[in-house]
Short mmCIF file of C-alpha atoms in Angstrom, two decimals:
data_model
loop_
_atom_site.label_atom_id
_atom_site.label_comp_id
_atom_site.label_asym_id
_atom_site.label_seq_id
_atom_site.Cartn_x
_atom_site.Cartn_y
_atom_site.Cartn_z
CA MET Z 1 0.14 -0.10 -0.07
CA PHE Z 2 2.83 2.24 0.90
CA THR Z 3 4.56 1.84 -2.40
CA VAL Z 4 1.50 2.61 -4.23
CA PHE Z 5 1.18 5.67 -2.14
CA ILE Z 6 4.52 6.63 -2.99
CA ARG Z 7 3.59 5.99 -6.82
CA MET Z 8 0.91 7.89 -6.77
CA LEU Z 9 2.44 11.02 -5.27
CA ARG Z 10 5.10 10.79 -7.66
CA LYS Z 11 3.03 10.98 -10.43
CA ARG Z 12 1.40 14.09 -9.05
CA MET Z 13 4.51 15.82 -7.81
CA ARG Z 14 5.49 15.16 -11.88
CA LEU Z 15 2.42 16.62 -12.78
CA ILE Z 16 2.58 19.49 -10.68
CA ILE Z 17 6.05 20.23 -11.73
CA CYS Z 18 4.66 20.50 -15.39
CA LEU Z 19 1.86 22.70 -14.76
CA LEU Z 20 4.37 25.14 -12.88
CA LEU Z 21 6.76 24.90 -15.70
CA LEU Z 22 3.75 25.47 -18.39
CA LEU Z 23 2.85 28.28 -16.24
CA CYS Z 24 6.23 29.75 -16.19
CA ALA Z 25 6.53 29.50 -20.04
CA CYS Z 26 2.99 31.16 -20.33
CA GLN Z 27 4.04 33.91 -18.39
CA GLY Z 28 7.75 34.11 -20.09
CA GLN Z 29 5.68 35.32 -23.56
CA GLU Z 30 4.67 38.16 -21.73
CA LYS Z 31 6.87 40.19 -19.45
CA GLU Z 32 6.41 41.36 -16.20
CA SER Z 33 5.33 44.64 -14.52
CA VAL Z 34 7.88 46.50 -13.19
CA LEU Z 35 7.78 50.10 -11.48
CA PRO Z 36 10.01 53.07 -12.90
CA ALA Z 37 13.36 53.26 -12.11
CA VAL Z 38 15.49 56.36 -12.00
CA GLU Z 39 18.08 57.29 -14.69
CA GLU Z 40 21.06 59.31 -13.67
CA GLN Z 41 19.42 62.60 -14.38
CA GLU Z 42 19.56 65.77 -11.98
CA GLU Z 43 16.12 67.34 -11.08
CA ILE Z 44 15.85 70.32 -13.17
CA PHE Z 45 15.06 73.52 -11.12
CA ILE Z 46 13.20 76.33 -12.53
CA PRO Z 47 13.50 79.45 -10.13
CA TYR Z 48 10.45 82.12 -10.22
CA SER Z 49 11.11 85.00 -12.53
CA LYS Z 50 8.91 87.74 -13.73
CA PRO Z 51 7.43 86.10 -16.98
CA LYS Z 52 8.96 87.81 -20.07
CA PRO Z 53 8.52 87.93 -24.02
CA ILE Z 54 11.19 85.72 -25.88
CA LEU Z 55 12.12 85.91 -29.53
CA ILE Z 56 11.44 82.93 -31.45
CA GLN Z 57 15.11 82.95 -32.73
CA ASP Z 58 16.14 82.50 -29.42
CA VAL Z 59 14.09 79.32 -28.84
CA PHE Z 60 14.11 77.48 -32.32
CA GLU Z 61 16.97 77.17 -34.79
CA GLU Z 62 14.73 76.95 -37.65
CA TYR Z 63 11.01 77.60 -38.45
CA HIS Z 64 8.45 78.05 -40.99
CA TYR Z 65 4.22 78.66 -40.87
CA VAL Z 66 2.01 76.03 -42.81
CA ARG Z 67 -1.56 77.99 -43.82
CA LEU Z 68 -3.92 75.30 -43.47
CA GLU Z 69 -6.49 74.90 -46.38
CA THR Z 70 -9.80 76.68 -45.34
CA THR Z 71 -12.81 75.00 -47.31
CA SER Z 72 -15.95 73.21 -46.47
CA SER Z 73 -14.48 69.86 -46.35
CA ALA Z 74 -10.98 70.80 -44.86
CA LEU Z 75 -12.40 73.38 -41.81
CA LEU Z 76 -11.22 72.31 -38.27
CA PRO Z 77 -13.31 72.60 -35.24
CA ALA Z 78 -12.28 75.01 -32.51
CA ILE Z 79 -9.05 74.18 -31.30
CA GLU Z 80 -9.86 72.90 -28.27
CA GLU Z 81 -11.47 70.27 -29.72
CA ILE Z 82 -8.50 69.06 -31.55
CA THR Z 83 -7.55 65.91 -30.12
CA ALA Z 84 -3.95 65.29 -31.67
CA VAL Z 85 -1.76 66.62 -34.31
CA HIS Z 86 1.47 64.66 -35.79
CA MET Z 87 3.36 65.49 -38.87
CA GLY Z 88 4.94 62.88 -40.42
CA GLU Z 89 8.57 62.45 -41.90
CA ASP Z 90 7.31 63.48 -45.34
CA GLY Z 91 6.01 66.70 -43.68
CA VAL Z 92 2.19 66.15 -43.93
CA ILE Z 93 0.23 67.23 -41.30
CA TYR Z 94 -2.35 64.59 -39.62
CA VAL Z 95 -5.10 66.65 -37.40
CA SER Z 96 -7.81 64.88 -35.53
CA ASP Z 97 -11.06 65.86 -33.73
CA THR Z 98 -13.58 63.57 -32.10
CA LYS Z 99 -15.16 62.92 -35.45
CA LYS Z 100 -12.67 62.90 -38.28
CA LEU Z 101 -9.02 62.90 -39.24
CA PHE Z 102 -7.34 65.56 -41.46
CA LEU Z 103 -4.60 64.71 -43.62
CA PHE Z 104 -2.90 67.96 -44.78
CA GLU Z 105 0.22 68.22 -47.62
CA PRO Z 106 3.32 69.95 -46.48
CA ASN Z 107 2.14 73.04 -48.13
CA GLY Z 108 -1.26 73.28 -46.07
CA SER Z 109 -3.58 71.86 -48.72
CA LEU Z 110 -5.97 69.18 -48.17
CA ARG Z 111 -4.96 65.84 -49.41
CA ASN Z 112 -7.49 63.53 -47.39
CA VAL Z 113 -10.37 63.26 -44.58
CA ILE Z 114 -10.98 59.90 -42.76
CA SER Z 115 -14.46 59.87 -41.51
CA HIS Z 116 -15.61 56.75 -40.21
CA GLN Z 117 -17.46 57.62 -37.09
CA GLY Z 118 -20.33 54.83 -36.32
CA ASP Z 119 -20.95 51.82 -34.47
CA GLY Z 120 -20.45 49.50 -37.46
CA PRO Z 121 -17.36 47.07 -37.60
CA GLU Z 122 -15.20 49.17 -39.67
CA SER Z 123 -16.07 52.25 -37.64
CA TYR Z 124 -15.07 54.43 -34.86
CA LEU Z 125 -17.38 56.00 -32.22
CA SER Z 126 -14.55 58.72 -31.21
CA ILE Z 127 -10.98 59.66 -31.94
CA ILE Z 128 -9.21 60.27 -29.07
CA SER Z 129 -5.58 59.70 -30.16
CA PHE Z 130 -3.83 58.23 -33.22
CA THR Z 131 -0.51 56.81 -34.27
CA VAL Z 132 1.13 57.33 -37.70
CA TRP Z 133 3.02 54.11 -38.82
CA PRO Z 134 6.32 53.84 -41.21
CA ASN Z 135 4.25 52.99 -44.33
CA GLN Z 136 1.55 56.15 -43.65
CA ASP Z 137 -1.07 53.61 -42.14
CA ILE Z 138 -2.95 54.87 -39.13
CA THR Z 139 -4.15 53.37 -36.14
CA ILE Z 140 -6.94 55.40 -33.93
CA SER Z 141 -7.59 54.77 -30.44
CA GLN Z 142 -11.29 55.52 -29.25
CA TYR Z 143 -11.89 55.82 -25.62
CA GLY Z 144 -12.65 52.63 -24.59
CA ASN Z 145 -10.95 49.23 -25.97
CA ASP Z 146 -10.70 49.26 -29.46
CA LEU Z 147 -8.03 50.06 -31.89
CA ILE Z 148 -8.91 50.63 -35.53
CA SER Z 149 -6.54 50.82 -38.51
CA TYR Z 150 -7.05 52.48 -41.88
CA THR Z 151 -4.56 53.32 -44.63
CA SER Z 152 -3.76 56.77 -45.48
CA THR Z 153 -6.45 56.75 -48.08
CA GLY Z 154 -9.35 55.64 -45.46
CA LYS Z 155 -9.43 51.97 -46.22
CA PHE Z 156 -10.20 49.59 -43.45
CA ILE Z 157 -7.51 47.32 -42.22
CA SER Z 158 -8.35 45.88 -38.86
CA LYS Z 159 -9.73 46.63 -35.31
CA LEU Z 160 -8.45 44.82 -32.56
CA HIS Z 161 -10.52 44.76 -29.05
CA PHE Z 162 -9.33 44.57 -25.35
CA ASN Z 163 -11.58 43.88 -22.61
CA ASN Z 164 -11.58 45.65 -19.39
CA TRP Z 165 -8.96 48.37 -21.19
CA MET Z 166 -9.49 52.15 -21.18
CA ILE Z 167 -6.81 53.32 -24.25
CA LYS Z 168 -5.74 56.75 -23.63
CA ASP Z 169 -2.69 57.34 -26.01
CA LEU Z 170 -0.56 54.97 -28.20
CA ILE Z 171 2.58 55.32 -30.62
CA SER Z 172 3.95 53.01 -32.91
CA LEU Z 173 7.53 51.81 -32.27
CA ASN Z 174 8.39 50.31 -35.27
CA ASP Z 175 6.34 48.51 -38.19
CA ARG Z 176 4.56 46.20 -35.85
CA LEU Z 177 4.90 47.29 -32.35
CA LEU Z 178 2.36 49.53 -30.46
CA LEU Z 179 2.93 51.22 -27.28
CA LEU Z 180 -0.40 52.00 -25.38
CA GLU Z 181 -0.94 54.18 -22.20
CA MET Z 182 -4.11 53.01 -20.34
CA ASP Z 183 -6.43 55.80 -18.61
CA PRO Z 184 -5.48 55.30 -15.04
CA ILE Z 185 -8.55 54.66 -13.37
CA TYR Z 186 -8.36 51.28 -11.87
CA LYS Z 187 -6.23 50.22 -8.85
CA ASP Z 188 -3.62 47.36 -9.95
CA SER Z 189 -3.81 48.36 -13.40
CA THR Z 190 -0.84 48.53 -15.51
CA LEU Z 191 -0.32 52.17 -17.29
CA TYR Z 192 1.80 51.08 -20.34
CA ASN Z 193 1.29 47.85 -22.57
CA LEU Z 194 3.37 46.79 -25.58
CA VAL Z 195 0.79 45.15 -28.52
CA ASP Z 196 1.86 43.53 -31.47
CA ARG Z 197 -0.47 45.46 -34.26
CA ASN Z 198 -1.05 42.35 -36.48
CA THR Z 199 -2.08 39.81 -33.77
CA GLY Z 200 -3.39 41.88 -30.82
CA LYS Z 201 -0.97 39.94 -28.63
CA ILE Z 202 0.25 41.65 -25.31
CA LEU Z 203 3.88 41.15 -25.24
CA SER Z 204 4.74 43.19 -21.95
CA ARG Z 205 3.04 45.42 -19.39
CA TYR Z 206 4.73 47.60 -17.24
CA PHE Z 207 4.49 50.64 -14.65
CA PRO Z 208 1.65 48.82 -12.43
CA LEU Z 209 -0.60 51.26 -10.18
CA ARG Z 210 -0.66 50.45 -6.51
CA GLN Z 211 -3.10 53.40 -6.05
CA VAL Z 212 -4.58 56.05 -8.55
CA ASN Z 213 -5.22 59.69 -8.13
CA LYS Z 214 -8.58 60.51 -6.83
CA GLU Z 215 -8.83 63.72 -8.70
CA ARG Z 216 -8.84 62.51 -12.59
CA TYR Z 217 -8.04 64.45 -15.46
CA PHE Z 218 -8.67 63.21 -18.85
CA MET Z 219 -5.76 65.28 -20.73
CA LEU Z 220 -5.09 65.05 -24.69
CA THR Z 221 -1.02 64.84 -24.38
CA GLN Z 222 1.25 63.29 -27.13
CA PHE Z 223 4.06 61.02 -26.37
CA TYR Z 224 7.46 62.43 -27.66
CA LYS Z 225 10.33 60.87 -29.55
CA TYR Z 226 13.66 62.33 -28.70
CA ASN Z 227 17.02 61.03 -29.27
CA GLY Z 228 15.75 57.21 -29.56
CA LYS Z 229 13.80 57.83 -26.54
CA ILE Z 230 10.19 58.27 -26.14
CA LEU Z 231 9.42 60.90 -23.33
CA ARG Z 232 5.87 61.37 -21.52
CA SER Z 233 5.07 64.42 -19.52
CA GLY Z 234 1.41 65.39 -18.44
CA TYR Z 235 -1.06 66.17 -15.64
CA GLN Z 236 -0.79 65.60 -11.89
CA SER Z 237 3.32 64.82 -12.06
CA ASN Z 238 6.70 66.82 -12.25
CA ARG Z 239 8.39 63.90 -13.78
CA ILE Z 240 9.42 63.40 -17.40
CA TYR Z 241 9.55 59.47 -17.90
CA ALA Z 242 11.69 57.92 -20.86
CA LEU Z 243 9.77 54.66 -22.11
CA SER Z 244 10.87 51.89 -23.97
CA GLU Z 245 9.27 48.65 -24.80
CA ASP Z 246 9.36 47.45 -21.30
CA THR Z 247 10.38 49.67 -19.13
CA ALA Z 248 9.81 53.38 -17.78
CA VAL Z 249 12.79 55.32 -16.50
CA ILE Z 250 12.42 59.01 -14.54
CA HIS Z 251 13.97 60.95 -17.33
CA HIS Z 252 13.84 64.67 -15.59
CA PRO Z 253 12.24 65.32 -12.60
CA ILE Z 254 11.06 68.98 -12.90
CA ASN Z 255 10.89 71.37 -10.11
CA VAL Z 256 9.25 74.92 -10.76
CA ASP Z 257 10.17 77.07 -7.98
CA ASN Z 258 9.51 74.62 -5.22
CA ARG Z 259 5.97 74.59 -5.94
CA MET Z 260 5.29 71.21 -7.09
CA PRO Z 261 2.59 69.50 -5.10
CA PRO Z 262 4.18 66.45 -2.57
CA GLU Z 263 4.32 62.83 -4.10
CA ASP Z 264 1.17 61.96 -2.70
CA PHE Z 265 -0.84 64.74 -2.87
CA TRP Z 266 -3.61 63.53 -5.44
CA ARG Z 267 -3.99 60.17 -3.50
CA GLN Z 268 -4.36 61.39 0.35
CA LYS Z 269 -6.42 59.00 1.90
CA ASP Z 270 -7.79 61.10 4.47
CA LYS Z 271 -9.36 63.73 2.12
CA ASN Z 272 -12.04 63.14 -0.80
CA VAL Z 273 -12.04 64.59 -4.21
CA SER Z 274 -13.64 67.86 -3.35
CA GLN Z 275 -11.30 68.57 -0.62
CA ILE Z 276 -8.22 67.55 -2.43
CA ARG Z 277 -9.46 69.71 -5.57
CA GLN Z 278 -10.19 72.81 -2.99
CA GLU Z 279 -6.63 72.24 -1.64
CA TRP Z 280 -5.33 72.48 -5.00
CA GLU Z 281 -7.15 75.81 -5.66
CA HIS Z 282 -5.52 77.49 -2.75
CA SER Z 283 -2.40 75.84 -2.59
CA GLY Z 284 -0.24 77.66 -5.29
CA TYR Z 285 1.19 74.34 -6.34
CA ILE Z 286 1.80 74.10 -10.20
CA GLY Z 287 2.14 70.50 -10.76
CA HIS Z 288 1.28 70.07 -14.37
CA ILE Z 289 3.49 69.70 -17.44
CA PRO Z 290 1.44 69.14 -20.20
CA TYR Z 291 3.76 69.80 -23.10
CA TYR Z 292 7.71 69.01 -23.04
CA VAL Z 293 9.91 69.56 -26.07
CA GLU Z 294 14.08 68.42 -25.72
CA SER Z 295 16.73 69.02 -27.93
CA ASP Z 296 20.38 68.61 -27.72
CA SER Z 297 20.68 72.10 -26.06
CA LEU Z 298 17.58 73.25 -24.68
CA ILE Z 299 14.21 71.92 -23.12
CA PHE Z 300 10.95 73.83 -23.85
CA LEU Z 301 8.11 72.89 -21.93
CA ARG Z 302 4.70 74.61 -20.57
CA TYR Z 303 4.02 74.20 -16.81
CA GLU Z 304 0.37 74.78 -15.28
CA GLY Z 305 -1.33 75.59 -12.13
CA HIS Z 306 -4.93 76.31 -10.80
CA THR Z 307 -4.67 80.34 -11.93
CA LYS Z 308 -3.21 82.15 -15.21
CA GLU Z 309 -0.47 83.42 -12.81
CA LEU Z 310 0.85 79.97 -12.32
CA GLN Z 311 0.58 79.25 -16.22
CA ALA Z 312 3.54 79.78 -18.28
CA CYS Z 313 6.24 78.44 -20.50
CA ALA Z 314 9.86 77.97 -19.23
CA VAL Z 315 13.21 77.55 -21.67
CA ILE Z 316 15.89 75.56 -19.87
CA GLU Z 317 19.78 75.42 -21.07
CA LYS Z 318 20.78 71.88 -20.82
CA VAL Z 319 24.33 72.41 -20.37
CA SER Z 320 24.53 75.40 -17.59
CA GLY Z 321 20.78 74.65 -16.27
CA ARG Z 322 19.92 78.55 -16.79
CA SER Z 323 16.24 79.01 -17.27
CA CYS Z 324 13.75 81.80 -17.97
CA ILE Z 325 9.97 81.95 -17.55
CA VAL Z 326 8.28 82.99 -20.89
CA ASN Z 327 4.63 84.22 -21.12
CA ARG Z 328 4.56 85.13 -24.91
CA LEU Z 329 6.40 84.26 -27.97
CA VAL Z 330 7.81 87.22 -29.91
CA PHE Z 331 7.54 86.11 -33.76
CA ASP Z 332 8.14 89.56 -35.13
CA ASP Z 333 8.11 93.08 -34.51
CA PHE Z 334 4.47 93.16 -34.57
CA PHE Z 335 3.13 90.14 -33.29
CA ASN Z 336 3.27 88.26 -30.16
CA SER Z 337 0.92 85.45 -28.66
CA GLU Z 338 1.08 83.10 -25.64
CA PRO Z 339 2.06 79.43 -26.37
CA LYS Z 340 -1.10 77.94 -24.57
CA ILE Z 341 -0.76 75.06 -26.75
CA LEU Z 342 2.09 73.01 -28.53
CA TRP Z 343 2.02 69.73 -29.74
CA PRO Z 344 5.52 68.05 -29.53
CA GLN Z 345 6.63 66.05 -32.64
CA GLN Z 346 10.05 64.79 -32.59
CA ASN Z 347 13.60 65.18 -32.14
CA GLY Z 348 13.09 69.23 -31.26
CA TRP Z 349 10.28 69.87 -33.40
CA CYS Z 350 6.82 71.09 -32.18
CA ILE Z 351 3.78 72.53 -33.98
CA ILE Z 352 2.06 76.00 -32.34
CA PRO Z 353 -1.37 76.88 -33.39
CA LEU Z 354 -1.50 80.50 -34.22
CA TYR Z 355 -5.18 81.92 -33.96
CA PRO Z 356 -6.54 83.85 -36.87
CA HIS Z 357 -8.23 86.46 -34.59
CA GLU Z 358 -5.13 87.07 -32.86
CA ILE Z 359 -3.11 87.36 -36.47
CA LEU Z 360 -5.71 90.06 -37.76
CA GLY Z 361 -4.93 92.29 -34.92
CA ASN Z 362 -1.75 92.93 -36.20
CA PRO Z 363 -2.09 94.36 -39.82
CA LYS Z 364 1.67 94.60 -40.71
CA PHE Z 365 2.27 90.61 -39.64
CA ALA Z 366 -1.15 89.71 -41.25
CA LYS Z 367 0.12 90.97 -44.49
CA SER Z 368 2.24 87.78 -44.47
CA PHE Z 369 -1.06 85.50 -44.74
CA PRO Z 370 -3.23 87.79 -47.47
CA GLY Z 371 -7.02 87.09 -47.06
CA LEU Z 372 -6.68 85.55 -44.04
CA LYS Z 373 -10.21 85.54 -42.28
CA GLU Z 374 -11.21 85.12 -38.75
CA GLU Z 375 -13.30 82.01 -39.40
CA ASP Z 376 -10.24 80.34 -41.17
CA ASN Z 377 -8.35 77.35 -39.68
CA PRO Z 378 -5.18 78.39 -37.47
CA ILE Z 379 -1.94 78.78 -38.92
CA PHE Z 380 0.73 76.07 -37.90
CA PHE Z 381 3.78 77.73 -36.65
CA ILE Z 382 6.42 74.60 -36.93
CA GLY Z 383 9.61 75.06 -35.46
CA LYS Z 384 12.91 72.92 -34.22
CA VAL Z 385 14.08 74.02 -30.72
CA LYS Z 386 17.62 74.76 -30.77
#
């Protein structure tokens, strides 16, 4: 009897070992979640100084203006309704609102409009963000758990569905891999996921969320590519992250005049959302870095607090660490504008929309755009940071 028992025990142990090996093999196909590491980067400290205008020549080494076509088919919505802007390596400009994706040639003329809003199998409910692949295919994320891909002419390619996901943003890493950012609303969820565009297979997950912020913002930000890295900034954080296929690294902690909120400010256990919001409004904290562009020499970013006095741009020299706070960009002797929105592109490039009503308030500068009307599309300033 004892011998039989030993044989049965051995069989069960072999079965358990096989199951464990199989489980390990399965887990090996998807890399484990990891928390962000800290790169060897010192904190960038931006002391407060009186905000001042700055010449665009002092920030940008090269730049040009693109006047977008304004016709009934090319008319963009209000600037706050634009969800994402990307410029391809060929200079084509892609602009999305929640309903359509507009493609403009480098000279601003309309190339195509992708408009497939609906609830069909080849449609999207809304456009939250999108990415452009090396072959000019486009993948759209809608607020929810679907990724829909089209050719640049609007022909449907595929739709990927993910259960229990809320996709916020995405970027193509090569001709096959997608890096997805999730909307951080669930405790124990994972912020970043690497996905194969062809199969929908999840290859890695990282940056697990042990806690989520009580006061939530849904901010339309964009990944930024620089020097082979994918950089990320945003709301409720003073950190710039560098992302790869399976790791998040703290690239630069940003400290604006020691006015950044404490680490767990947005997750205070003893306060509800209303109390945290009220404290934020009266604290003098800054806390948000919605736009960030880095080059070999300079960093150009925008920071935001609750009041207008706590919102501005900053220019930082990377070698010396010197910085200045900027409230307006001076485009020429007759026109300057506060850059409230700038869309990071890659390797120092960014796009800043200039509003026709502002330009028309400066007749000498407006002569550069003959026939411009207030209802026209914005003029895109496209510049490369020094």
